[in-house]
Short mmCIF file of C-alpha atoms in Angstrom, two decimals:
data_model
loop_
_atom_site.label_atom_id
_atom_site.label_comp_id
_atom_site.label_asym_id
_atom_site.label_seq_id
_atom_site.Cartn_x
_atom_site.Cartn_y
_atom_site.Cartn_z
CA MET S 1 8.01 -10.50 -57.87
CA THR S 2 10.42 -7.97 -59.72
CA GLN S 3 6.98 -5.44 -60.38
CA ASP S 4 6.08 -5.77 -57.12
CA TYR S 5 9.51 -4.61 -55.76
CA ALA S 6 9.72 -1.79 -57.92
CA ALA S 7 6.06 -0.89 -56.60
CA GLY S 8 7.43 -0.88 -52.97
CA GLN S 9 9.80 1.38 -53.95
CA ARG S 10 7.86 3.90 -55.75
CA GLU S 11 5.31 3.68 -52.81
CA ALA S 12 7.91 4.08 -50.16
CA ALA S 13 9.70 6.79 -51.92
CA ALA S 14 6.66 8.89 -52.26
CA PRO S 15 6.22 11.58 -50.07
CA PRO S 16 3.45 10.95 -47.13
CA LYS S 17 0.14 12.44 -47.62
CA ALA S 18 -0.57 15.89 -45.76
CA PRO S 19 -2.27 15.25 -42.97
CA GLY S 20 -5.94 16.31 -43.07
CA ARG S 21 -9.51 16.29 -41.99
CA ASP S 22 -11.29 12.78 -40.77
CA ARG S 23 -14.60 13.55 -42.87
CA TYR S 24 -15.56 10.19 -40.97
CA LEU S 25 -15.23 12.51 -37.59
CA ASP S 26 -16.26 15.53 -39.70
CA LEU S 27 -19.65 13.69 -40.67
CA LEU S 28 -20.12 12.18 -37.20
CA ARG S 29 -19.98 16.10 -35.62
CA SER S 30 -22.57 17.27 -38.13
CA LEU S 31 -24.91 14.20 -37.29
CA ALA S 32 -24.53 14.86 -33.83
CA LEU S 33 -25.59 18.57 -34.22
CA VAL S 34 -28.39 17.48 -36.36
CA ARG S 35 -29.56 15.03 -34.03
CA VAL S 36 -29.14 17.81 -30.98
CA VAL S 37 -31.53 20.40 -33.15
CA LEU S 38 -34.15 17.65 -33.88
CA TYR S 39 -34.06 16.56 -29.93
CA HIS S 40 -34.84 20.29 -29.02
CA LEU S 41 -37.44 20.63 -31.76
CA PHE S 42 -39.48 17.44 -30.62
CA GLY S 43 -38.67 16.93 -28.05
CA TRP S 44 -38.40 13.09 -28.66
CA ALA S 45 -37.44 11.16 -26.01
CA TRP S 46 -35.86 8.04 -27.84
CA LEU S 47 -33.88 10.49 -29.93
CA THR S 48 -31.07 10.36 -27.57
CA VAL S 49 -31.05 6.39 -27.22
CA LEU S 50 -31.00 6.12 -31.06
CA PHE S 51 -27.66 8.82 -31.44
CA PRO S 52 -26.35 9.91 -28.04
CA SER S 53 -24.98 13.14 -29.57
CA MET S 54 -23.78 14.92 -26.36
CA GLY S 55 -21.12 11.74 -25.70
CA VAL S 56 -20.41 11.28 -29.83
CA MET S 57 -19.22 15.31 -29.42
CA PHE S 58 -17.25 15.01 -26.36
CA ALA S 59 -15.44 12.27 -27.54
CA LEU S 60 -14.65 13.96 -31.15
CA ALA S 61 -13.00 16.91 -29.32
CA GLY S 62 -11.36 14.39 -26.93
CA SER S 63 -9.79 12.97 -30.69
CA LEU S 64 -8.89 16.46 -31.94
CA MET S 65 -7.44 18.05 -27.81
CA ALA S 66 -5.10 14.64 -28.05
CA ARG S 67 -3.47 15.29 -31.33
CA SER S 68 -3.19 18.99 -30.25
CA LEU S 69 -1.33 18.33 -26.98
CA ASN S 70 1.67 17.29 -28.96
CA ARG S 71 2.43 21.19 -28.49
CA PRO S 72 3.04 22.82 -25.27
CA ALA S 73 -0.35 22.53 -23.22
CA LEU S 74 -0.51 26.08 -22.34
CA SER S 75 -1.03 27.10 -25.80
CA VAL S 76 -3.28 24.67 -26.81
CA ILE S 77 -5.75 25.69 -23.80
CA ARG S 78 -5.22 29.28 -25.00
CA GLY S 79 -6.00 28.45 -28.22
CA ARG S 80 -9.08 26.76 -27.42
CA LEU S 81 -10.29 29.49 -25.20
CA ARG S 82 -9.73 31.92 -27.93
CA ARG S 83 -11.83 29.59 -30.65
CA LEU S 84 -14.92 29.23 -27.51
CA LEU S 85 -15.30 32.56 -26.05
CA PRO S 86 -15.87 35.34 -28.76
CA PRO S 87 -18.67 33.44 -30.13
CA LEU S 88 -20.44 32.88 -26.40
CA TRP S 89 -19.72 36.93 -25.99
CA ALA S 90 -21.52 37.38 -29.03
CA PHE S 91 -24.46 35.21 -27.91
CA GLY S 92 -24.36 37.05 -24.69
CA ALA S 93 -24.18 40.45 -26.08
CA VAL S 94 -27.39 39.68 -27.74
CA VAL S 95 -29.04 37.41 -25.63
CA LEU S 96 -27.80 39.33 -21.79
CA PRO S 97 -29.92 42.96 -23.07
CA LEU S 98 -33.03 40.86 -24.17
CA MET S 99 -33.37 39.46 -20.59
CA PHE S 100 -32.77 42.78 -18.58
CA ALA S 101 -35.37 44.35 -21.21
CA GLY S 102 -38.04 41.56 -20.42
CA GLY S 103 -37.77 42.67 -16.76
CA TRP S 104 -35.47 40.25 -15.54
CA LYS S 105 -33.77 41.74 -11.81
CA LEU S 106 -30.95 39.91 -10.63
CA SER S 107 -30.98 41.62 -7.89
CA GLU S 108 -34.30 40.35 -7.18
CA ASP S 109 -34.10 37.16 -8.51
CA PRO S 110 -33.77 34.77 -5.29
CA ASP S 111 -32.03 31.88 -7.70
CA HIS S 112 -28.92 34.48 -8.74
CA SER S 113 -29.09 37.50 -5.78
CA GLY S 114 -26.80 39.56 -4.11
CA THR S 115 -23.36 39.39 -5.28
CA TRP S 116 -22.97 36.10 -5.89
CA GLY S 117 -25.42 36.75 -8.73
CA LEU S 118 -23.67 39.44 -9.79
CA LEU S 119 -20.39 36.70 -10.16
CA GLU S 120 -21.86 34.44 -11.86
CA LEU S 121 -22.48 36.81 -15.17
CA VAL S 122 -18.74 36.35 -15.34
CA ASN S 123 -19.53 32.80 -16.86
CA TYR S 124 -21.16 34.94 -19.47
CA VAL S 125 -17.68 35.73 -20.50
CA VAL S 126 -16.01 32.96 -19.25
CA PRO S 127 -18.19 29.55 -18.75
CA ILE S 128 -16.71 28.04 -15.58
CA GLY S 129 -20.46 27.72 -14.17
CA ALA S 130 -23.27 27.76 -15.59
CA PRO S 131 -24.68 31.30 -16.43
CA PRO S 132 -27.41 32.18 -14.67
CA TYR S 133 -31.12 33.27 -16.43
CA PRO S 134 -34.88 33.93 -15.36
CA TRP S 135 -36.75 31.01 -15.45
CA GLU S 136 -39.60 33.51 -16.93
CA THR S 137 -39.09 36.81 -18.24
CA GLY S 138 -40.80 39.08 -21.17
CA PHE S 139 -39.74 39.51 -24.48
CA PRO S 140 -40.05 42.46 -26.65
CA LYS S 141 -44.09 42.50 -28.55
CA ASP S 142 -44.69 39.17 -26.37
CA LEU S 143 -42.77 37.41 -29.61
CA LEU S 144 -42.10 34.65 -27.69
CA GLU S 145 -43.17 32.46 -24.62
CA SER S 146 -41.81 33.44 -21.00
CA THR S 147 -39.17 30.40 -20.17
CA TRP S 148 -37.36 31.31 -23.67
CA ALA S 149 -34.52 32.35 -21.54
CA ASP S 150 -34.57 28.90 -19.84
CA GLN S 151 -34.36 27.03 -23.26
CA ALA S 152 -32.51 29.58 -24.90
CA VAL S 153 -29.23 29.66 -21.93
CA GLY S 154 -29.95 25.65 -20.36
CA PRO S 155 -28.34 24.04 -23.13
CA LEU S 156 -24.62 26.27 -22.53
CA TRP S 157 -24.09 23.70 -19.54
CA TYR S 158 -22.26 22.20 -22.90
CA LEU S 159 -19.75 25.26 -23.33
CA ARG S 160 -18.88 24.62 -18.88
CA ALA S 161 -18.43 21.00 -19.44
CA TYR S 162 -16.19 21.19 -22.54
CA LEU S 163 -14.18 23.97 -20.74
CA TRP S 164 -13.07 22.11 -17.86
CA PHE S 165 -12.81 19.22 -20.05
CA VAL S 166 -10.34 21.31 -22.15
CA LEU S 167 -8.28 22.59 -18.47
CA LEU S 168 -8.71 19.17 -17.41
CA SER S 169 -7.14 17.66 -20.68
CA PRO S 170 -3.21 17.84 -20.11
CA LEU S 171 -3.77 16.16 -16.74
CA LEU S 172 -6.09 13.05 -17.96
CA LEU S 173 -3.67 12.33 -20.80
CA TRP S 174 -0.51 12.55 -18.73
CA ALA S 175 -2.77 10.12 -16.69
CA PHE S 176 -4.12 7.83 -19.38
CA ARG S 177 -0.45 7.35 -20.80
CA ARG S 178 0.36 6.08 -18.19
CA VAL S 179 -2.35 4.02 -16.69
CA PRO S 180 -4.77 3.91 -19.76
CA TRP S 181 -7.66 1.88 -18.21
CA ALA S 182 -8.02 3.34 -15.06
CA THR S 183 -7.94 6.97 -16.32
CA LEU S 184 -10.82 5.81 -19.04
CA LEU S 185 -12.88 3.89 -16.79
CA ALA S 186 -12.44 5.88 -13.75
CA PRO S 187 -15.32 8.48 -14.81
CA LEU S 188 -17.80 5.46 -15.41
CA ALA S 189 -17.18 4.12 -11.78
CA LEU S 190 -17.88 8.13 -10.53
CA ALA S 191 -21.26 7.89 -12.96
CA ALA S 192 -22.10 4.75 -11.00
CA VAL S 193 -21.49 6.70 -7.40
CA VAL S 194 -23.13 9.61 -8.33
CA GLY S 195 -26.03 8.39 -10.72
CA THR S 196 -27.46 5.98 -7.65
CA GLY S 197 -27.16 8.21 -5.40
CA VAL S 198 -24.66 6.92 -3.36
CA VAL S 199 -23.01 10.34 -3.30
CA THR S 200 -25.14 13.45 -4.29
CA VAL S 201 -23.24 16.51 -4.33
CA PRO S 202 -25.59 19.54 -4.34
CA GLY S 203 -26.25 22.81 -6.77
CA GLU S 204 -23.78 23.63 -9.46
CA LEU S 205 -21.03 22.16 -8.27
CA GLY S 206 -23.12 18.67 -8.55
CA ASN S 207 -24.19 19.24 -12.24
CA ALA S 208 -20.52 19.99 -13.24
CA VAL S 209 -19.33 16.58 -11.00
CA THR S 210 -22.52 15.01 -13.18
CA ASP S 211 -21.20 15.79 -16.54
CA PHE S 212 -17.53 15.08 -16.01
CA ALA S 213 -19.03 11.56 -14.39
CA VAL S 214 -21.50 11.17 -17.60
CA TYR S 215 -19.43 11.82 -20.83
CA GLY S 216 -15.26 11.72 -19.01
CA SER S 217 -15.23 8.74 -20.39
CA CYS S 218 -16.27 9.17 -24.18
CA TRP S 219 -13.77 12.09 -23.90
CA VAL S 220 -11.25 9.95 -23.02
CA LEU S 221 -12.43 7.70 -25.24
CA GLY S 222 -11.15 10.37 -28.20
CA PHE S 223 -7.29 9.85 -26.29
CA ALA S 224 -8.04 5.93 -26.94
CA HIS S 225 -8.80 6.77 -30.78
CA HIS S 226 -5.79 9.05 -31.43
CA GLU S 227 -3.39 7.62 -29.24
CA GLY S 228 -4.29 4.00 -31.32
CA VAL S 229 -4.94 2.29 -28.16
CA LEU S 230 -8.67 1.56 -29.19
CA ALA S 231 -7.44 -0.11 -32.21
CA LYS S 232 -5.66 -2.54 -30.35
CA VAL S 233 -8.60 -4.17 -29.04
CA PRO S 234 -9.94 -6.88 -31.40
CA ARG S 235 -13.11 -5.50 -32.54
CA TYR S 236 -15.16 -8.50 -31.44
CA LEU S 237 -14.12 -7.83 -27.92
CA ALA S 238 -14.33 -3.99 -28.34
CA VAL S 239 -17.73 -4.43 -29.82
CA SER S 240 -19.43 -6.89 -27.60
CA GLY S 241 -18.16 -5.58 -24.41
CA SER S 242 -19.59 -2.36 -25.67
CA VAL S 243 -23.06 -4.14 -26.29
CA LEU S 244 -22.67 -5.80 -22.46
CA VAL S 245 -22.46 -1.52 -20.81
CA MET S 246 -25.08 -0.47 -23.24
CA ALA S 247 -27.49 -3.47 -22.52
CA PHE S 248 -27.14 -2.44 -18.52
CA GLY S 249 -27.56 1.42 -19.28
CA LEU S 250 -30.81 -0.20 -20.53
CA TRP S 251 -32.12 -1.71 -18.03
CA TRP S 252 -30.75 0.99 -15.45
CA ALA S 253 -33.28 3.37 -17.54
CA SER S 254 -35.61 1.07 -17.57
CA GLY S 255 -36.07 0.98 -13.66
CA HIS S 256 -34.75 4.86 -13.52
CA GLN S 257 -37.16 6.59 -15.90
CA GLY S 258 -38.07 10.01 -15.51
CA PRO S 259 -40.46 12.79 -16.09
CA ASP S 260 -40.02 12.43 -20.11
CA GLY S 261 -39.43 8.47 -19.55
CA TRP S 262 -36.46 6.55 -21.65
CA ASP S 263 -34.86 10.81 -21.83
CA LEU S 264 -31.68 9.55 -20.94
CA ASN S 265 -30.80 13.36 -20.71
CA ASP S 266 -33.03 12.63 -16.97
CA ILE S 267 -30.82 9.31 -16.48
CA PRO S 268 -27.39 10.53 -15.84
CA LEU S 269 -25.88 6.32 -15.39
CA ALA S 270 -27.83 5.33 -18.47
CA GLN S 271 -26.73 7.96 -20.28
CA ALA S 272 -23.26 7.28 -19.06
CA ALA S 273 -23.00 3.40 -20.11
CA TRP S 274 -25.25 4.17 -23.10
CA SER S 275 -22.86 6.99 -24.67
CA PHE S 276 -19.71 5.30 -23.64
CA GLY S 277 -20.85 1.81 -25.85
CA PHE S 278 -21.95 3.63 -28.65
CA VAL S 279 -19.05 5.84 -28.68
CA VAL S 280 -16.51 2.42 -28.39
CA ILE S 281 -18.34 1.00 -31.82
CA LEU S 282 -18.33 3.89 -33.79
CA LEU S 283 -14.76 4.69 -33.29
CA GLN S 284 -13.95 1.15 -33.50
CA TYR S 285 -15.43 1.09 -36.73
CA SER S 286 -13.56 4.72 -37.94
CA PRO S 287 -12.95 3.84 -41.57
CA SER S 288 -10.32 7.45 -41.34
CA TRP S 289 -11.86 8.95 -44.92
CA GLN S 290 -9.85 11.79 -46.31
CA GLU S 291 -13.62 12.56 -48.57
CA LEU S 292 -16.72 11.12 -48.20
CA PRO S 293 -17.53 8.02 -50.04
CA GLY S 294 -20.33 7.28 -52.62
CA ARG S 295 -23.50 8.79 -52.08
CA LEU S 296 -22.55 10.42 -48.69
CA ALA S 297 -20.13 12.76 -50.95
CA ARG S 298 -23.52 14.88 -51.96
CA TRP S 299 -23.35 16.09 -48.19
CA ASP S 300 -20.38 16.89 -48.66
CA LYS S 301 -20.88 20.89 -48.27
CA LEU S 302 -23.32 21.10 -45.66
CA VAL S 303 -20.46 18.43 -43.67
CA THR S 304 -17.88 21.22 -44.02
CA LEU S 305 -20.38 24.04 -43.19
CA SER S 306 -21.67 22.55 -40.05
CA ASN S 307 -18.31 21.55 -39.04
CA ASN S 308 -16.88 24.85 -39.80
CA ARG S 309 -19.70 26.48 -37.96
CA ALA S 310 -20.59 23.87 -34.75
CA VAL S 311 -20.00 26.37 -32.19
CA THR S 312 -22.27 29.22 -33.54
CA ILE S 313 -25.36 26.07 -34.31
CA TYR S 314 -25.01 24.91 -30.98
CA LEU S 315 -25.55 28.55 -29.72
CA TRP S 316 -28.04 29.92 -31.31
CA HIS S 317 -30.41 26.99 -32.56
CA ASN S 318 -32.88 26.54 -29.30
CA LEU S 319 -33.55 30.03 -29.37
CA LEU S 320 -33.96 30.41 -33.30
CA ILE S 321 -36.64 27.30 -32.90
CA MET S 322 -38.40 29.63 -30.78
CA ALA S 323 -38.10 31.99 -33.48
CA THR S 324 -40.19 29.95 -35.64
CA VAL S 325 -43.21 30.32 -33.53
CA PRO S 326 -43.93 33.74 -34.19
CA ILE S 327 -43.01 33.65 -37.73
CA ILE S 328 -45.49 30.37 -38.36
CA ASP S 329 -48.39 32.70 -36.47
CA GLN S 330 -48.29 35.06 -38.79
CA ALA S 331 -49.62 32.39 -41.16
CA TYR S 332 -53.02 32.58 -39.70
CA ASN S 333 -53.25 36.58 -41.02
CA LEU S 334 -52.92 35.26 -44.80
CA PRO S 335 -56.56 36.05 -46.33
CA PHE S 336 -56.71 32.18 -47.48
CA MET S 337 -56.28 31.42 -43.86
CA GLN S 338 -59.39 32.46 -42.71
CA SER S 339 -61.10 29.15 -42.26
CA ASP S 340 -61.38 26.79 -39.86
CA ARG S 341 -60.22 23.87 -41.81
CA ALA S 342 -56.87 25.87 -42.52
CA VAL S 343 -56.66 26.59 -39.34
CA ALA S 344 -56.93 23.33 -38.20
CA ALA S 345 -54.44 22.19 -40.74
CA LEU S 346 -51.74 24.78 -40.02
CA ASP S 347 -52.38 24.01 -35.98
CA ALA S 348 -51.98 19.77 -36.81
CA THR S 349 -48.98 20.79 -38.85
CA ASP S 350 -47.09 23.57 -36.53
CA MET S 351 -43.99 21.79 -35.42
CA LEU S 352 -43.53 20.63 -39.27
CA TRP S 353 -43.61 23.96 -39.82
CA MET S 354 -41.03 24.57 -37.66
CA PHE S 355 -38.42 21.71 -38.66
CA VAL S 356 -38.70 23.29 -42.06
CA LEU S 357 -38.04 26.70 -40.55
CA VAL S 358 -35.72 26.14 -38.39
CA TRP S 359 -32.96 25.40 -40.86
CA PRO S 360 -32.74 28.72 -43.16
CA LEU S 361 -32.99 30.37 -39.34
CA ILE S 362 -29.93 28.73 -38.45
CA GLY S 363 -28.33 29.86 -41.94
CA VAL S 364 -28.77 33.98 -41.12
CA ALA S 365 -27.48 32.91 -37.87
CA ILE S 366 -24.15 31.53 -39.66
CA VAL S 367 -24.00 34.21 -41.87
CA ALA S 368 -24.96 36.48 -38.92
CA PHE S 369 -22.72 35.15 -36.29
CA GLY S 370 -20.38 32.61 -38.16
CA TRP S 371 -17.98 34.82 -38.84
CA ILE S 372 -16.70 35.49 -35.15
CA GLU S 373 -15.70 31.68 -35.53
CA ASP S 374 -13.32 32.50 -38.01
CA LEU S 375 -12.16 35.64 -36.19
CA ALA S 376 -11.42 33.61 -33.37
CA ALA S 377 -9.18 31.39 -34.70
CA LYS S 378 -7.34 33.47 -36.48
CA ARG S 379 -8.51 33.25 -40.06
CA ARG S 380 -10.48 35.14 -42.53
CA PRO S 381 -13.81 35.62 -41.65
CA ARG S 382 -15.97 33.84 -44.46
CA LEU S 383 -19.47 34.18 -44.98
CA TRP S 384 -20.57 30.52 -45.87
CA PRO S 385 -17.61 28.25 -45.43
CA ASN S 386 -19.01 25.00 -46.95
CA GLY S 387 -15.69 24.23 -48.69
CA SER S 388 -17.01 24.92 -52.55
CA ARG S 389 -13.62 27.07 -52.76
CA ARG S 390 -11.31 23.87 -51.29
CA ALA S 391 -13.90 21.68 -54.01
CA ARG S 392 -12.54 23.79 -56.61
CA VAL S 393 -9.22 23.62 -56.14
CA ARG S 394 -9.22 20.26 -56.40
CA HIS S 395 -10.79 19.84 -59.43
CA ALA S 396 -8.59 22.10 -61.00
CA ALA S 397 -5.22 19.92 -59.45
CA SER S 398 -7.03 16.28 -60.38
CA SER S 399 -7.71 18.46 -64.08
CA ALA S 400 -4.46 18.95 -64.25
CA ASP S 401 -2.91 15.71 -63.69
CA GLY S 402 -4.76 13.95 -65.91
CA PRO S 403 -4.35 13.28 -69.76
#
């Protein structure tokens, strides 16, 4: 009894642990990025069911935003924009000249012509809307197929949605703290309205509204996780309710499949329901690791690197996937590839080689452009921030504390 009391006294007297990274959330973000790359590489529709990456990424961003909003809202928004925009500017500085060099004439593009088309270019500076691009355009020496701009710039809808969520977060968090369940479920209700076609909003505004409806509840789930509201819900109730919502999502998808079958990206209501339930379960079981446990520890450096360079990886990955094609094409010119059997073997395994090649190319992009994320965050630029120095410091500290 005395020993227990003394231990309790020592524990109470011990200084609180310094707040640090939640490695469980970092691991989820890394898995989401890998899944995005795999989806854009292979196009497998079932990946959207296996792991709804965008819902997870929005939820994690919402949790971090709620934590940051303990500070003045304007400074938080300014900080988020500062971290987001410079990497986008670097991407636009490369892609826009390539599109113009490929023959894209904005004044003659029926989708982006006139003064409005010129104004749309502002979205490469501040993505309040989707950045414009041609459906087809050339590329120097025809190294990439004519739809390369669509594939490279199309995924930037995520930055537009992220920007609007950041701008709306002070209001959303204010509403959540007063009427949490109404704020949490309102985007799902909106998804039911736009996803069933009861109301149709045309054009780019419709895309923005749909994105908010599909992923808004995931963003607010991040609030619920940070504020501890989700933890107050009994686990059996949260999980069973999530399973029912996810089952509804799959049922709706089964009767409203798009051109790619079970690809939930084509079925907004199914995506909203499935992502919401999936994220609730992930956050309900959130263990809040300070370090990756067990065998997961071997992936610590890659998890750290991907989290430190998440914007760079997302911005460049699709263009780099396409860049693997001309590299593989050079293999056909090798001396040992001049037989029908060798050519057939390469033809049959080209997707595998694309998978192998895209990761070192992403590594090159991290070295070439990733340091911009550090400058944007007012940190010292680093070429390969995988946490090696942090691990050495931690190891040295543990050695100093040892016998």
